[in-house]
Amino acid sequence: MSNVMEKDIDHVLLSEEELQTRVRELGRQISQDYAGKEPMLVSVLRGSYIFMADLTRAIDCMCLVDFMAVSSYGSGTTSSGQVNIIKDLSDSIEGKDIIVVEDILDSGNTLYYLMQVLQARNPASIRLCTLLDKPSRRAKPIQSDYVGFTVPDAFVVGYGLDYDEKYRNLPYIGVLKPEVYEK
Ligand code: PRP
């Protein structure tokens, strides 16, 4: 791995191997739970793109994929609860079994809002799958149906997660050195 990113990482929280093993387990679980159905996996960009790619390949039932992008108006490292849909889904979700795929459930502000928006479109069912869960920071009453890992309140990057739009391409999840975001 290139030193240009590595030098900013304090330590590896979840290795590439740990991530792959857990994502395969989640895929197996979803495949069992949705056997005989045709769920639509909704990836919320951008943070979920790598998780989505690995998760969908670990699911062996017939499934559909769609993508949306939202932005929260918060500044810095926390979201504010106001969410803007930048890119909406391409297809209707009415009557479909929806699995929303996210990289992290943190304060819950983004997903609390987003799940309400999607629920109002009358899907047959809707569940949430998040790779990471940071329950210590929760500000909204929301929990994930499928969780990869519960993580402590540290600034994590890699495997899709960014700081200032960077580090998404690290193949593992690492804790960023505080001096990187405090400067
Ligand atoms: C991240 C993540 C969730 C949200 C979680 O997105 O993908 O959407 O923050 O935080 P919350 O629970 O406090 O709302 P971010 O705004 O960093 O955008 P990105 O997906 O483009 O990285």
PDB file of C-alpha atoms and ligand atoms in Angstrom:
ATOM      1  CA  MET A   1       0.000   0.000   0.000  1.00  0.00           C
ATOM      2  CA  SER A   2       1.214   3.426  -0.900  1.00  0.00           C
ATOM      3  CA  ASN A   3       2.828   5.417   1.904  1.00  0.00           C
ATOM      4  CA  VAL A   4       0.992   8.532   0.816  1.00  0.00           C
ATOM      5  CA  MET A   5      -2.176   7.279   2.539  1.00  0.00           C
ATOM      6  CA  GLU A   6      -0.641   4.864   5.025  1.00  0.00           C
ATOM      7  CA  LYS A   7       1.277   7.585   6.840  1.00  0.00           C
ATOM      8  CA  ASP A   8      -2.032   9.171   7.891  1.00  0.00           C
ATOM      9  CA  ILE A   9      -3.402   5.967   9.417  1.00  0.00           C
ATOM     10  CA  ASP A  10      -2.946   5.454  13.144  1.00  0.00           C
ATOM     11  CA  HIS A  11      -3.871   1.772  13.069  1.00  0.00           C
ATOM     12  CA  VAL A  12      -5.876  -0.773  11.118  1.00  0.00           C
ATOM     13  CA  LEU A  13      -9.275  -1.336  12.721  1.00  0.00           C
ATOM     14  CA  LEU A  14     -10.611  -3.960  10.283  1.00  0.00           C
ATOM     15  CA  SER A  15      -8.277  -5.787   7.942  1.00  0.00           C
ATOM     16  CA  GLU A  16      -9.067  -6.653   4.359  1.00  0.00           C
ATOM     17  CA  GLU A  17      -9.508 -10.288   5.392  1.00  0.00           C
ATOM     18  CA  GLU A  18     -11.844  -9.493   8.309  1.00  0.00           C
ATOM     19  CA  LEU A  19     -13.949  -7.334   6.003  1.00  0.00           C
ATOM     20  CA  GLN A  20     -14.187  -9.998   3.300  1.00  0.00           C
ATOM     21  CA  THR A  21     -15.115 -12.721   5.797  1.00  0.00           C
ATOM     22  CA  ARG A  22     -17.851 -10.662   7.438  1.00  0.00           C
ATOM     23  CA  VAL A  23     -19.261  -9.359   4.152  1.00  0.00           C
ATOM     24  CA  ARG A  24     -19.541 -12.940   2.883  1.00  0.00           C
ATOM     25  CA  GLU A  25     -21.429 -13.859   6.089  1.00  0.00           C
ATOM     26  CA  LEU A  26     -23.815 -10.942   5.592  1.00  0.00           C
ATOM     27  CA  GLY A  27     -24.338 -12.046   1.983  1.00  0.00           C
ATOM     28  CA  ARG A  28     -25.166 -15.575   3.106  1.00  0.00           C
ATOM     29  CA  GLN A  29     -27.590 -14.277   5.728  1.00  0.00           C
ATOM     30  CA  ILE A  30     -29.379 -12.020   3.244  1.00  0.00           C
ATOM     31  CA  SER A  31     -29.506 -14.851   0.674  1.00  0.00           C
ATOM     32  CA  GLN A  32     -31.251 -17.079   3.246  1.00  0.00           C
ATOM     33  CA  ASP A  33     -33.623 -14.378   4.446  1.00  0.00           C
ATOM     34  CA  TYR A  34     -34.650 -13.448   0.896  1.00  0.00           C
ATOM     35  CA  ALA A  35     -34.669 -16.925  -0.647  1.00  0.00           C
ATOM     36  CA  GLY A  36     -37.338 -17.061  -3.350  1.00  0.00           C
ATOM     37  CA  LYS A  37     -37.654 -13.290  -3.367  1.00  0.00           C
ATOM     38  CA  GLU A  38     -36.037 -10.669  -5.562  1.00  0.00           C
ATOM     39  CA  PRO A  39     -34.790  -7.896  -3.261  1.00  0.00           C
ATOM     40  CA  MET A  40     -33.636  -4.552  -4.566  1.00  0.00           C
ATOM     41  CA  LEU A  41     -30.423  -3.373  -2.943  1.00  0.00           C
ATOM     42  CA  VAL A  42     -30.237   0.393  -2.709  1.00  0.00           C
ATOM     43  CA  SER A  43     -26.731   1.729  -2.316  1.00  0.00           C
ATOM     44  CA  VAL A  44     -26.375   5.178  -0.796  1.00  0.00           C
ATOM     45  CA  LEU A  45     -23.404   6.836  -2.467  1.00  0.00           C
ATOM     46  CA  ARG A  46     -20.681   7.488  -2.107  1.00  0.00           C
ATOM     47  CA  GLY A  47     -19.466   5.726   1.031  1.00  0.00           C
ATOM     48  CA  SER A  48     -21.179   2.398   0.330  1.00  0.00           C
ATOM     49  CA  TYR A  49     -19.803   1.734  -3.141  1.00  0.00           C
ATOM     50  CA  ILE A  50     -17.147  -0.818  -2.195  1.00  0.00           C
ATOM     51  CA  PHE A  51     -19.304  -2.559   0.398  1.00  0.00           C
ATOM     52  CA  MET A  52     -22.143  -2.724  -2.151  1.00  0.00           C
ATOM     53  CA  ALA A  53     -19.896  -4.287  -4.780  1.00  0.00           C
ATOM     54  CA  ASP A  54     -18.652  -6.974  -2.406  1.00  0.00           C
ATOM     55  CA  LEU A  55     -22.000  -7.583  -0.684  1.00  0.00           C
ATOM     56  CA  THR A  56     -23.966  -8.068  -3.898  1.00  0.00           C
ATOM     57  CA  ARG A  57     -21.402 -10.600  -5.122  1.00  0.00           C
ATOM     58  CA  ALA A  58     -21.852 -12.513  -1.850  1.00  0.00           C
ATOM     59  CA  ILE A  59     -25.627 -12.784  -2.389  1.00  0.00           C
ATOM     60  CA  ASP A  60     -26.791 -15.694  -4.464  1.00  0.00           C
ATOM     61  CA  CYS A  61     -30.497 -15.021  -4.810  1.00  0.00           C
ATOM     62  CA  MET A  62     -31.836 -13.010  -7.729  1.00  0.00           C
ATOM     63  CA  CYS A  63     -31.538  -9.342  -6.837  1.00  0.00           C
ATOM     64  CA  LEU A  64     -31.742  -5.886  -8.321  1.00  0.00           C
ATOM     65  CA  VAL A  65     -29.454  -2.944  -7.621  1.00  0.00           C
ATOM     66  CA  ASP A  66     -30.058   0.780  -7.662  1.00  0.00           C
ATOM     67  CA  PHE A  67     -28.169   3.809  -6.401  1.00  0.00           C
ATOM     68  CA  MET A  68     -28.929   7.120  -4.815  1.00  0.00           C
ATOM     69  CA  ALA A  69     -26.835   9.950  -3.498  1.00  0.00           C
ATOM     70  CA  VAL A  70     -27.657  12.232  -0.605  1.00  0.00           C
ATOM     71  CA  SER A  71     -25.816  15.012   1.091  1.00  0.00           C
ATOM     72  CA  SER A  72     -26.213  16.155   4.631  1.00  0.00           C
ATOM     73  CA  TYR A  73     -25.796  19.844   5.180  1.00  0.00           C
ATOM     74  CA  GLY A  74     -23.642  19.405   8.244  1.00  0.00           C
ATOM     75  CA  SER A  75     -20.099  20.648   8.284  1.00  0.00           C
ATOM     76  CA  GLY A  76     -16.952  18.855   9.289  1.00  0.00           C
ATOM     77  CA  THR A  77     -17.279  15.429  10.819  1.00  0.00           C
ATOM     78  CA  THR A  78     -20.939  15.358  11.872  1.00  0.00           C
ATOM     79  CA  SER A  79     -24.161  15.373   9.889  1.00  0.00           C
ATOM     80  CA  SER A  80     -26.914  17.835  10.759  1.00  0.00           C
ATOM     81  CA  GLY A  81     -30.085  15.942   9.976  1.00  0.00           C
ATOM     82  CA  GLN A  82     -31.008  17.959   6.924  1.00  0.00           C
ATOM     83  CA  VAL A  83     -30.638  15.697   3.937  1.00  0.00           C
ATOM     84  CA  ASN A  84     -30.684  16.592   0.284  1.00  0.00           C
ATOM     85  CA  ILE A  85     -31.308  13.998  -2.445  1.00  0.00           C
ATOM     86  CA  ILE A  86     -28.664  14.674  -5.087  1.00  0.00           C
ATOM     87  CA  LYS A  87     -29.357  11.620  -7.197  1.00  0.00           C
ATOM     88  CA  ASP A  88     -32.600   9.700  -6.863  1.00  0.00           C
ATOM     89  CA  LEU A  89     -33.261   6.057  -7.660  1.00  0.00           C
ATOM     90  CA  SER A  90     -33.734   5.159 -11.314  1.00  0.00           C
ATOM     91  CA  ASP A  91     -36.712   2.870 -10.691  1.00  0.00           C
ATOM     92  CA  SER A  92     -39.827   2.780  -8.555  1.00  0.00           C
ATOM     93  CA  ILE A  93     -39.587   0.774  -5.331  1.00  0.00           C
ATOM     94  CA  GLU A  94     -43.341   0.320  -4.905  1.00  0.00           C
ATOM     95  CA  GLY A  95     -44.153  -3.252  -3.914  1.00  0.00           C
ATOM     96  CA  LYS A  96     -40.492  -4.263  -3.840  1.00  0.00           C
ATOM     97  CA  ASP A  97     -38.426  -5.732  -1.013  1.00  0.00           C
ATOM     98  CA  ILE A  98     -35.814  -3.072  -0.360  1.00  0.00           C
ATOM     99  CA  ILE A  99     -32.471  -3.402   1.395  1.00  0.00           C
ATOM    100  CA  VAL A 100     -30.763  -0.057   1.930  1.00  0.00           C
ATOM    101  CA  VAL A 101     -26.988  -0.526   1.914  1.00  0.00           C
ATOM    102  CA  GLU A 102     -24.827   1.982   3.790  1.00  0.00           C
ATOM    103  CA  ASP A 103     -21.238   2.109   4.946  1.00  0.00           C
ATOM    104  CA  ILE A 104     -21.928   3.538   8.405  1.00  0.00           C
ATOM    105  CA  LEU A 105     -24.758   4.322  10.778  1.00  0.00           C
ATOM    106  CA  ASP A 106     -23.430   7.118  12.954  1.00  0.00           C
ATOM    107  CA  SER A 107     -25.728   9.819  14.398  1.00  0.00           C
ATOM    108  CA  GLY A 108     -28.515   8.251  12.330  1.00  0.00           C
ATOM    109  CA  ASN A 109     -29.561  11.648  10.974  1.00  0.00           C
ATOM    110  CA  THR A 110     -29.049  10.689   7.331  1.00  0.00           C
ATOM    111  CA  LEU A 111     -30.669   7.275   7.438  1.00  0.00           C
ATOM    112  CA  TYR A 112     -33.546   8.234   9.712  1.00  0.00           C
ATOM    113  CA  TYR A 113     -34.612  10.744   7.094  1.00  0.00           C
ATOM    114  CA  LEU A 114     -33.833   8.542   4.115  1.00  0.00           C
ATOM    115  CA  MET A 115     -35.723   5.517   5.444  1.00  0.00           C
ATOM    116  CA  GLN A 116     -38.804   7.722   5.906  1.00  0.00           C
ATOM    117  CA  VAL A 117     -38.528   9.023   2.350  1.00  0.00           C
ATOM    118  CA  LEU A 118     -38.250   5.489   0.961  1.00  0.00           C
ATOM    119  CA  GLN A 119     -40.979   4.078   3.224  1.00  0.00           C
ATOM    120  CA  ALA A 120     -43.365   6.709   1.841  1.00  0.00           C
ATOM    121  CA  ARG A 121     -42.893   5.184  -1.621  1.00  0.00           C
ATOM    122  CA  ASN A 122     -44.712   2.034  -0.471  1.00  0.00           C
ATOM    123  CA  PRO A 123     -42.176  -0.761  -0.795  1.00  0.00           C
ATOM    124  CA  ALA A 124     -43.389  -4.238   0.236  1.00  0.00           C
ATOM    125  CA  SER A 125     -40.675  -4.231   2.898  1.00  0.00           C
ATOM    126  CA  ILE A 126     -37.614  -2.213   3.777  1.00  0.00           C
ATOM    127  CA  ARG A 127     -34.556  -3.176   5.782  1.00  0.00           C
ATOM    128  CA  LEU A 128     -31.244  -1.556   6.465  1.00  0.00           C
ATOM    129  CA  CYS A 129     -27.803  -3.115   6.073  1.00  0.00           C
ATOM    130  CA  THR A 130     -24.810  -1.149   7.328  1.00  0.00           C
ATOM    131  CA  LEU A 131     -21.237  -2.313   7.305  1.00  0.00           C
ATOM    132  CA  LEU A 132     -20.393  -0.293  10.419  1.00  0.00           C
ATOM    133  CA  ASP A 133     -22.497   0.794  13.357  1.00  0.00           C
ATOM    134  CA  LYS A 134     -21.383   3.457  15.819  1.00  0.00           C
ATOM    135  CA  PRO A 135     -24.189   3.285  18.411  1.00  0.00           C
ATOM    136  CA  SER A 136     -22.415   5.578  20.869  1.00  0.00           C
ATOM    137  CA  ARG A 137     -23.120   8.541  18.570  1.00  0.00           C
ATOM    138  CA  ARG A 138     -26.776   7.889  17.830  1.00  0.00           C
ATOM    139  CA  ALA A 139     -29.061  10.947  17.891  1.00  0.00           C
ATOM    140  CA  LYS A 140     -32.091   9.392  16.143  1.00  0.00           C
ATOM    141  CA  PRO A 141     -34.101   6.269  17.015  1.00  0.00           C
ATOM    142  CA  ILE A 142     -32.873   4.001  14.263  1.00  0.00           C
ATOM    143  CA  GLN A 143     -31.081   0.676  14.133  1.00  0.00           C
ATOM    144  CA  SER A 144     -29.764  -1.480  11.373  1.00  0.00           C
ATOM    145  CA  ASP A 145     -31.197  -4.913  10.525  1.00  0.00           C
ATOM    146  CA  TYR A 146     -27.853  -6.230   9.281  1.00  0.00           C
ATOM    147  CA  VAL A 147     -24.645  -4.921  10.852  1.00  0.00           C
ATOM    148  CA  GLY A 148     -21.152  -5.896   9.782  1.00  0.00           C
ATOM    149  CA  PHE A 149     -19.244  -4.518  12.757  1.00  0.00           C
ATOM    150  CA  THR A 150     -19.994  -2.348  15.767  1.00  0.00           C
ATOM    151  CA  VAL A 151     -17.179   0.181  16.016  1.00  0.00           C
ATOM    152  CA  PRO A 152     -15.989   2.634  18.660  1.00  0.00           C
ATOM    153  CA  ASP A 153     -16.210   6.396  18.238  1.00  0.00           C
ATOM    154  CA  ALA A 154     -13.049   6.825  16.170  1.00  0.00           C
ATOM    155  CA  PHE A 155     -12.541   8.564  12.833  1.00  0.00           C
ATOM    156  CA  VAL A 156     -12.526   5.638  10.412  1.00  0.00           C
ATOM    157  CA  VAL A 157     -11.593   5.705   6.737  1.00  0.00           C
ATOM    158  CA  GLY A 158     -11.085   3.223   3.927  1.00  0.00           C
ATOM    159  CA  TYR A 159     -13.180   0.574   2.154  1.00  0.00           C
ATOM    160  CA  GLY A 160     -15.370   3.386   0.817  1.00  0.00           C
ATOM    161  CA  LEU A 161     -15.283   5.694   3.834  1.00  0.00           C
ATOM    162  CA  ASP A 162     -13.614   9.048   3.368  1.00  0.00           C
ATOM    163  CA  TYR A 163     -12.108  12.003   5.066  1.00  0.00           C
ATOM    164  CA  ASP A 164     -12.390  15.074   2.844  1.00  0.00           C
ATOM    165  CA  GLU A 165     -13.280  12.701  -0.047  1.00  0.00           C
ATOM    166  CA  LYS A 166      -9.953  10.876   0.298  1.00  0.00           C
ATOM    167  CA  TYR A 167      -8.833   7.466   1.607  1.00  0.00           C
ATOM    168  CA  ARG A 168     -11.901   5.689   0.143  1.00  0.00           C
ATOM    169  CA  ASN A 169      -9.626   3.369  -1.842  1.00  0.00           C
ATOM    170  CA  LEU A 170      -7.789   1.916   1.151  1.00  0.00           C
ATOM    171  CA  PRO A 171      -8.611  -1.821   1.083  1.00  0.00           C
ATOM    172  CA  TYR A 172      -8.983  -1.946   4.885  1.00  0.00           C
ATOM    173  CA  ILE A 173     -10.676   0.274   7.486  1.00  0.00           C
ATOM    174  CA  GLY A 174      -8.234   2.323   9.483  1.00  0.00           C
ATOM    175  CA  VAL A 175      -8.353   4.954  12.187  1.00  0.00           C
ATOM    176  CA  LEU A 176      -7.148   8.315  10.942  1.00  0.00           C
ATOM    177  CA  LYS A 177      -4.458  10.103  12.904  1.00  0.00           C
ATOM    178  CA  PRO A 178      -6.081  13.070  14.700  1.00  0.00           C
ATOM    179  CA  GLU A 179      -3.486  15.499  13.331  1.00  0.00           C
ATOM    180  CA  VAL A 180      -4.857  14.845   9.829  1.00  0.00           C
ATOM    181  CA  TYR A 181      -8.314  16.281  10.582  1.00  0.00           C
ATOM    182  CA  GLU A 182      -7.323  18.663  13.372  1.00  0.00           C
ATOM    183  CA  LYS A 183      -5.003  20.738  11.261  1.00  0.00           C
TER     184      LYS A 183
HETATM  185  C1  PRP B   1     -21.850   9.028   5.679  1.00  0.00           C
HETATM  186  C2  PRP B   1     -22.507   7.668   5.555  1.00  0.00           C
HETATM  187  C3  PRP B   1     -23.925   7.938   5.936  1.00  0.00           C
HETATM  188  C4  PRP B   1     -23.793   9.042   6.933  1.00  0.00           C
HETATM  189  C5  PRP B   1     -23.861   8.466   8.295  1.00  0.00           C
HETATM  190  O1  PRP B   1     -22.024   9.725   4.491  1.00  0.00           O
HETATM  191  O2  PRP B   1     -22.404   7.164   4.253  1.00  0.00           O
HETATM  192  O3  PRP B   1     -24.688   8.380   4.846  1.00  0.00           O
HETATM  193  O4  PRP B   1     -22.517   9.662   6.758  1.00  0.00           O
HETATM  194  O5  PRP B   1     -23.801   9.493   9.236  1.00  0.00           O
HETATM  195  P1  PRP B   1     -25.029   9.844  10.179  1.00  0.00           P
HETATM  196  O6  PRP B   1     -25.548   8.536  10.739  1.00  0.00           O
HETATM  197  O7  PRP B   1     -24.381  10.701  11.232  1.00  0.00           O
HETATM  198  O8  PRP B   1     -26.054  10.567   9.384  1.00  0.00           O
HETATM  199  P2  PRP B   1     -21.226  11.066   4.130  1.00  0.00           P
HETATM  200  O9  PRP B   1     -22.107  12.241   4.419  1.00  0.00           O
HETATM  201  O10 PRP B   1     -19.873  11.034   4.765  1.00  0.00           O
HETATM  202  O11 PRP B   1     -21.101  10.961   2.538  1.00  0.00           O
HETATM  203  P3  PRP B   1     -20.397   9.829   1.633  1.00  0.00           P
HETATM  204  O12 PRP B   1     -21.300   8.618   1.674  1.00  0.00           O
HETATM  205  O13 PRP B   1     -20.336  10.448   0.286  1.00  0.00           O
HETATM  206  O14 PRP B   1     -19.033   9.537   2.226  1.00  0.00           O
END
